Amino acid sequence: MQNFAITAKEKVALLSLLDDPSPAVREELLKILNSMGPDGLEILNAAAKSSNRLLGWHAEAYLSELRSVDLAQELRQFIRSRNYELETGWMMISRVAYPNLEIGSICNQLDSYASRCKELIIKPASSREQCAVINRVLFHEAGFRGNSEQYTDPDNSFINVVLQSKKGLSISLSVLYLLIAERLGLEIAPINAPGHFVVGCFEETAPFYIDPFEHGKFLTAGHMLKRIESSKIAPNLSYLAPATTHETLARICRNLVYHYTESGKGSMAALFSDMLKEFKDAYEKQL
């Protein structure tokens, strides 16, 4: 990042643009401030403490966006590393939209749900019995459910919001399920089925699937194929195979592109579209 000094006159001109409502001006100003590095942050921090409350509010907004720019770059580096871990990846995606996300607090919440499950599991317990306990804790005691009312709200994809609202998409609730199962040492896999993400277990004689969007409903392979067929998609057993962490995180980003577009937030849609391209490039490099 290139740092450069600006004159007092240029600084006044820059500050006068902070409240400009034009998206084009805002985008250009963000580029300038980001290219200024620490100098840009110093100007904004000083403005944020100004007695002019309106100026301070706009400066805070730009500071928040600049933090998001840095976190977006961290996410890019994570994707390019091809060293994927589901919990870390979901946290990093969420931090792009929520820079002040408290990772420690989120980990504590996940640990708490897992601890409650451990209290209820009577050993020895089959995989299905352990999943039934996860269902009880997440969907009955905690009250997590699919957000059918506001399905296209981008917030459905972020771990901090899902934990707070107790609502989410099929994929976000599925990833939550996977993170709890992982803490229990339970082998559960993400299933990137067309139109509706679920989780699956292949530890017993016959594999079974769970739909966290439907309060943890148990499904057979036959049920899954019928669901796919009802969506006018030719059923294929490959749709029921475990997905990779790469595929799971990429699908979260794909949802965000669509949902931010639907919400009229083009800059965020473009950002996550760029992340999708990063996932594609990373995949092609490992072939």
Tab-separated table of C-alpha atoms in Angstrom:
chain	number	residue	atom	x	y	z
A	1	MET	CA	0.000	0.000	0.000
A	2	GLN	CA	1.409	3.406	-0.989
A	3	ASN	CA	1.419	6.087	1.704
A	4	PHE	CA	1.564	9.765	0.762
A	5	ALA	CA	1.100	13.125	2.467
A	6	ILE	CA	-1.596	15.597	1.508
A	7	THR	CA	-1.750	19.341	1.981
A	8	ALA	CA	-4.057	21.042	4.474
A	9	LYS	CA	-6.179	22.266	1.573
A	10	GLU	CA	-6.499	18.742	0.166
A	11	LYS	CA	-7.418	17.452	3.606
A	12	VAL	CA	-10.257	19.985	3.899
A	13	ALA	CA	-11.473	19.017	0.421
A	14	LEU	CA	-11.374	15.337	1.341
A	15	LEU	CA	-13.348	15.872	4.547
A	16	SER	CA	-15.938	17.921	2.675
A	17	LEU	CA	-16.700	14.868	0.537
A	18	LEU	CA	-17.422	12.498	3.427
A	19	ASP	CA	-21.134	13.292	3.380
A	20	ASP	CA	-21.497	13.140	-0.417
A	21	PRO	CA	-24.347	10.679	-1.155
A	22	SER	CA	-23.071	9.746	-4.626
A	23	PRO	CA	-22.004	6.054	-4.790
A	24	ALA	CA	-19.347	6.972	-7.374
A	25	VAL	CA	-17.849	9.629	-5.109
A	26	ARG	CA	-17.978	7.277	-2.130
A	27	GLU	CA	-16.225	4.490	-4.040
A	28	GLU	CA	-13.488	6.837	-5.282
A	29	LEU	CA	-13.005	8.347	-1.835
A	30	LEU	CA	-12.627	4.886	-0.314
A	31	LYS	CA	-9.918	4.075	-2.868
A	32	ILE	CA	-8.059	7.289	-2.020
A	33	LEU	CA	-8.307	6.771	1.732
A	34	ASN	CA	-7.259	3.133	1.433
A	35	SER	CA	-4.237	4.077	-0.697
A	36	MET	CA	-3.192	6.600	1.968
A	37	GLY	CA	-2.719	3.822	4.510
A	38	PRO	CA	-2.152	5.044	8.110
A	39	ASP	CA	-2.435	8.690	6.999
A	40	GLY	CA	-5.981	8.103	5.775
A	41	LEU	CA	-6.921	6.354	9.019
A	42	GLU	CA	-5.405	9.202	11.063
A	43	ILE	CA	-7.512	11.781	9.194
A	44	LEU	CA	-10.685	9.751	9.689
A	45	ASN	CA	-9.988	9.039	13.356
A	46	ALA	CA	-9.490	12.758	14.005
A	47	ALA	CA	-12.706	13.577	12.136
A	48	ALA	CA	-14.590	10.900	14.083
A	49	LYS	CA	-13.692	12.719	17.327
A	50	SER	CA	-14.706	16.102	15.917
A	51	SER	CA	-17.279	18.267	17.698
A	52	ASN	CA	-19.158	18.213	14.392
A	53	ARG	CA	-21.349	15.188	15.053
A	54	LEU	CA	-22.423	14.755	11.434
A	55	LEU	CA	-18.818	14.788	10.229
A	56	GLY	CA	-17.914	12.332	12.984
A	57	TRP	CA	-20.708	9.974	11.962
A	58	HIS	CA	-19.594	9.939	8.315
A	59	ALA	CA	-15.955	9.442	9.344
A	60	GLU	CA	-16.958	6.433	11.469
A	61	ALA	CA	-18.827	4.983	8.486
A	62	TYR	CA	-15.722	5.268	6.307
A	63	LEU	CA	-13.546	3.733	9.024
A	64	SER	CA	-15.901	0.766	9.160
A	65	GLU	CA	-15.754	0.335	5.381
A	66	LEU	CA	-11.957	0.555	5.349
A	67	ARG	CA	-11.752	-2.160	7.983
A	68	SER	CA	-13.972	-4.253	5.715
A	69	VAL	CA	-11.541	-3.678	2.835
A	70	ASP	CA	-8.686	-5.083	4.940
A	71	LEU	CA	-10.775	-8.060	6.041
A	72	ALA	CA	-11.777	-8.739	2.446
A	73	GLN	CA	-8.092	-8.937	1.572
A	74	GLU	CA	-7.563	-11.380	4.445
A	75	LEU	CA	-10.372	-13.529	3.045
A	76	ARG	CA	-8.747	-13.461	-0.393
A	77	GLN	CA	-5.463	-14.667	1.097
A	78	PHE	CA	-7.302	-17.434	2.957
A	79	ILE	CA	-8.967	-18.589	-0.274
A	80	ARG	CA	-5.693	-18.500	-2.202
A	81	SER	CA	-3.954	-20.559	0.489
A	82	ARG	CA	-6.256	-23.528	-0.302
A	83	ASN	CA	-5.821	-24.508	3.356
A	84	TYR	CA	-9.518	-24.472	4.204
A	85	GLU	CA	-11.138	-24.948	7.591
A	86	LEU	CA	-14.898	-24.551	7.774
A	87	GLU	CA	-15.248	-22.608	11.013
A	88	THR	CA	-12.419	-20.223	10.152
A	89	GLY	CA	-13.769	-19.686	6.649
A	90	TRP	CA	-17.286	-18.874	7.826
A	91	MET	CA	-15.896	-16.476	10.434
A	92	MET	CA	-13.798	-14.687	7.806
A	93	ILE	CA	-16.719	-14.369	5.392
A	94	SER	CA	-18.853	-12.949	8.199
A	95	ARG	CA	-16.174	-10.465	9.288
A	96	VAL	CA	-16.191	-8.846	5.851
A	97	ALA	CA	-19.730	-7.631	6.576
A	98	TYR	CA	-19.256	-7.337	10.355
A	99	PRO	CA	-15.677	-6.164	11.061
A	100	ASN	CA	-16.317	-5.991	14.818
A	101	LEU	CA	-17.457	-9.602	15.008
A	102	GLU	CA	-16.245	-11.099	18.305
A	103	ILE	CA	-14.667	-14.441	17.470
A	104	GLY	CA	-14.186	-15.448	21.101
A	105	SER	CA	-17.843	-14.883	21.922
A	106	ILE	CA	-18.956	-16.940	18.924
A	107	CYS	CA	-16.637	-19.814	19.818
A	108	ASN	CA	-17.997	-19.753	23.364
A	109	GLN	CA	-21.564	-20.006	22.073
A	110	LEU	CA	-20.676	-22.966	19.854
A	111	ASP	CA	-18.859	-24.634	22.754
A	112	SER	CA	-21.886	-24.071	24.980
A	113	TYR	CA	-24.255	-25.812	22.551
A	114	ALA	CA	-21.804	-28.694	22.208
A	115	SER	CA	-21.469	-28.993	25.997
A	116	ARG	CA	-25.243	-29.170	26.351
A	117	CYS	CA	-25.314	-31.980	23.772
A	118	LYS	CA	-22.647	-33.886	25.701
A	119	GLU	CA	-24.768	-33.613	28.851
A	120	LEU	CA	-27.690	-35.276	27.075
A	121	ILE	CA	-25.881	-37.990	25.110
A	122	ILE	CA	-25.978	-41.331	26.889
A	123	LYS	CA	-23.024	-43.478	25.818
A	124	PRO	CA	-22.770	-45.687	23.931
A	125	ALA	CA	-24.844	-43.782	21.383
A	126	SER	CA	-25.174	-44.351	17.658
A	127	SER	CA	-24.553	-41.536	15.183
A	128	ARG	CA	-28.287	-41.196	14.632
A	129	GLU	CA	-28.944	-40.976	18.379
A	130	GLN	CA	-26.296	-38.274	18.739
A	131	CYS	CA	-27.856	-36.338	15.854
A	132	ALA	CA	-31.222	-36.579	17.597
A	133	VAL	CA	-29.635	-34.884	20.615
A	134	ILE	CA	-28.168	-32.109	18.445
A	135	ASN	CA	-31.656	-31.638	17.000
A	136	ARG	CA	-33.121	-31.312	20.480
A	137	VAL	CA	-30.534	-28.744	21.585
A	138	LEU	CA	-30.472	-26.589	18.448
A	139	PHE	CA	-34.052	-26.720	17.236
A	140	HIS	CA	-36.120	-27.316	20.363
A	141	GLU	CA	-34.174	-25.860	23.260
A	142	ALA	CA	-32.388	-23.019	21.422
A	143	GLY	CA	-35.093	-22.498	18.800
A	144	PHE	CA	-33.033	-22.309	15.608
A	145	ARG	CA	-35.131	-22.431	12.442
A	146	GLY	CA	-35.112	-21.649	8.741
A	147	ASN	CA	-35.789	-18.021	7.917
A	148	SER	CA	-38.588	-18.527	5.395
A	149	GLU	CA	-39.970	-15.019	5.932
A	150	GLN	CA	-36.779	-13.176	4.945
A	151	TYR	CA	-34.986	-15.826	2.938
A	152	THR	CA	-33.017	-13.403	0.735
A	153	ASP	CA	-31.698	-11.273	3.602
A	154	PRO	CA	-27.864	-11.398	3.353
A	155	ASP	CA	-27.673	-11.562	7.160
A	156	ASN	CA	-28.890	-15.168	6.965
A	157	SER	CA	-25.391	-16.116	5.811
A	158	PHE	CA	-23.334	-14.649	8.675
A	159	ILE	CA	-22.477	-16.731	11.727
A	160	ASN	CA	-22.852	-13.908	14.272
A	161	VAL	CA	-26.313	-12.945	13.007
A	162	VAL	CA	-27.482	-16.563	12.760
A	163	LEU	CA	-26.432	-17.197	16.369
A	164	GLN	CA	-28.187	-14.025	17.533
A	165	SER	CA	-31.409	-14.297	15.518
A	166	LYS	CA	-31.621	-18.122	15.679
A	167	LYS	CA	-32.609	-18.041	11.987
A	168	GLY	CA	-30.774	-18.777	8.756
A	169	LEU	CA	-30.575	-20.447	5.372
A	170	SER	CA	-30.318	-24.175	4.817
A	171	ILE	CA	-26.551	-23.844	4.349
A	172	SER	CA	-25.899	-21.599	7.362
A	173	LEU	CA	-27.927	-23.848	9.670
A	174	SER	CA	-26.165	-26.866	8.165
A	175	VAL	CA	-22.729	-25.381	8.815
A	176	LEU	CA	-23.789	-24.573	12.379
A	177	TYR	CA	-24.852	-28.221	12.726
A	178	LEU	CA	-21.474	-29.363	11.375
A	179	LEU	CA	-19.547	-27.190	13.844
A	180	ILE	CA	-21.460	-28.639	16.794
A	181	ALA	CA	-21.039	-32.204	15.489
A	182	GLU	CA	-17.307	-31.620	15.074
A	183	ARG	CA	-17.024	-30.625	18.724
A	184	LEU	CA	-18.712	-33.910	19.639
A	185	GLY	CA	-16.339	-35.957	17.481
A	186	LEU	CA	-19.272	-36.943	15.269
A	187	GLU	CA	-18.560	-37.549	11.575
A	188	ILE	CA	-21.143	-35.477	9.700
A	189	ALA	CA	-20.605	-34.233	6.145
A	190	PRO	CA	-21.875	-31.213	4.201
A	191	ILE	CA	-24.157	-32.158	1.295
A	192	ASN	CA	-24.220	-29.592	-1.506
A	193	ALA	CA	-27.540	-30.763	-2.966
A	194	PRO	CA	-29.161	-28.631	-5.688
A	195	GLY	CA	-31.372	-25.920	-4.247
A	196	HIS	CA	-31.176	-27.045	-0.629
A	197	PHE	CA	-28.064	-27.683	1.468
A	198	VAL	CA	-28.231	-30.447	4.110
A	199	VAL	CA	-25.859	-32.619	6.133
A	200	GLY	CA	-25.300	-36.354	5.903
A	201	CYS	CA	-23.924	-39.192	8.001
A	202	PHE	CA	-22.172	-42.182	6.459
A	203	GLU	CA	-21.052	-43.908	9.661
A	204	GLU	CA	-23.920	-46.408	9.860
A	205	THR	CA	-24.928	-49.261	7.537
A	206	ALA	CA	-27.294	-47.032	5.581
A	207	PRO	CA	-26.411	-43.353	5.177
A	208	PHE	CA	-28.926	-40.836	6.441
A	209	TYR	CA	-29.387	-37.130	5.904
A	210	ILE	CA	-30.575	-34.279	8.105
A	211	ASP	CA	-32.281	-31.064	7.036
A	212	PRO	CA	-31.469	-28.350	9.607
A	213	PHE	CA	-33.785	-25.919	7.809
A	214	GLU	CA	-36.661	-28.274	8.680
A	215	HIS	CA	-35.820	-28.598	12.399
A	216	GLY	CA	-33.377	-31.465	11.819
A	217	LYS	CA	-35.697	-33.706	9.820
A	218	PHE	CA	-34.150	-37.118	9.102
A	219	LEU	CA	-34.095	-38.166	5.430
A	220	THR	CA	-33.070	-41.267	3.501
A	221	ALA	CA	-31.221	-41.251	0.190
A	222	GLY	CA	-34.563	-41.997	-1.460
A	223	HIS	CA	-36.151	-38.942	0.139
A	224	MET	CA	-33.272	-36.800	-1.052
A	225	LEU	CA	-33.530	-38.008	-4.650
A	226	LYS	CA	-37.290	-37.358	-4.678
A	227	ARG	CA	-36.673	-33.819	-3.414
A	228	ILE	CA	-34.185	-33.183	-6.182
A	229	GLU	CA	-36.518	-34.632	-8.801
A	230	SER	CA	-39.378	-32.415	-7.564
A	231	SER	CA	-37.172	-29.414	-8.372
A	232	LYS	CA	-37.163	-30.481	-12.049
A	233	ILE	CA	-33.566	-31.667	-11.775
A	234	ALA	CA	-32.559	-35.130	-12.937
A	235	PRO	CA	-31.727	-37.138	-9.777
A	236	ASN	CA	-28.130	-38.241	-9.513
A	237	LEU	CA	-26.419	-40.039	-6.634
A	238	SER	CA	-23.440	-37.685	-6.960
A	239	TYR	CA	-25.642	-34.954	-5.460
A	240	LEU	CA	-25.788	-36.967	-2.229
A	241	ALA	CA	-22.021	-37.283	-1.800
A	242	PRO	CA	-20.092	-35.232	0.779
A	243	ALA	CA	-19.069	-31.769	-0.355
A	244	THR	CA	-15.646	-30.249	0.265
A	245	THR	CA	-15.042	-27.279	2.533
A	246	HIS	CA	-14.111	-25.356	-0.625
A	247	GLU	CA	-17.526	-26.078	-2.160
A	248	THR	CA	-19.355	-25.197	1.048
A	249	LEU	CA	-17.683	-21.818	1.529
A	250	ALA	CA	-18.030	-20.993	-2.169
A	251	ARG	CA	-21.764	-21.680	-1.968
A	252	ILE	CA	-22.089	-19.268	0.960
A	253	CYS	CA	-20.419	-16.606	-1.186
A	254	ARG	CA	-22.657	-17.459	-4.151
A	255	ASN	CA	-25.734	-16.966	-1.964
A	256	LEU	CA	-24.373	-13.615	-0.816
A	257	VAL	CA	-23.883	-12.436	-4.396
A	258	TYR	CA	-27.510	-13.223	-5.167
A	259	HIS	CA	-28.944	-11.853	-1.929
A	260	TYR	CA	-26.935	-8.622	-1.968
A	261	THR	CA	-27.995	-8.097	-5.576
A	262	GLU	CA	-31.626	-8.628	-4.565
A	263	SER	CA	-31.145	-6.118	-1.731
A	264	GLY	CA	-29.763	-3.482	-4.111
A	265	LYS	CA	-26.303	-3.521	-2.497
A	266	GLY	CA	-24.205	-3.761	-5.637
A	267	SER	CA	-20.815	-3.104	-4.042
A	268	MET	CA	-21.182	-6.017	-1.610
A	269	ALA	CA	-22.523	-8.242	-4.384
A	270	ALA	CA	-19.466	-7.368	-6.474
A	271	LEU	CA	-17.139	-8.070	-3.551
A	272	PHE	CA	-18.489	-11.574	-2.974
A	273	SER	CA	-18.590	-12.189	-6.725
A	274	ASP	CA	-14.866	-11.496	-6.643
A	275	MET	CA	-14.501	-14.033	-3.807
A	276	LEU	CA	-16.312	-16.622	-5.925
A	277	LYS	CA	-13.787	-16.031	-8.677
A	278	GLU	CA	-10.991	-16.488	-6.132
A	279	PHE	CA	-12.468	-19.864	-5.146
A	280	LYS	CA	-12.690	-20.876	-8.806
A	281	ASP	CA	-9.099	-19.827	-9.485
A	282	ALA	CA	-7.867	-21.653	-6.371
A	283	TYR	CA	-9.681	-24.821	-7.455
A	284	GLU	CA	-8.213	-24.686	-10.957
A	285	LYS	CA	-4.691	-24.236	-9.586
A	286	GLN	CA	-4.897	-27.445	-7.576
A	287	LEU	CA	-5.988	-29.576	-10.558
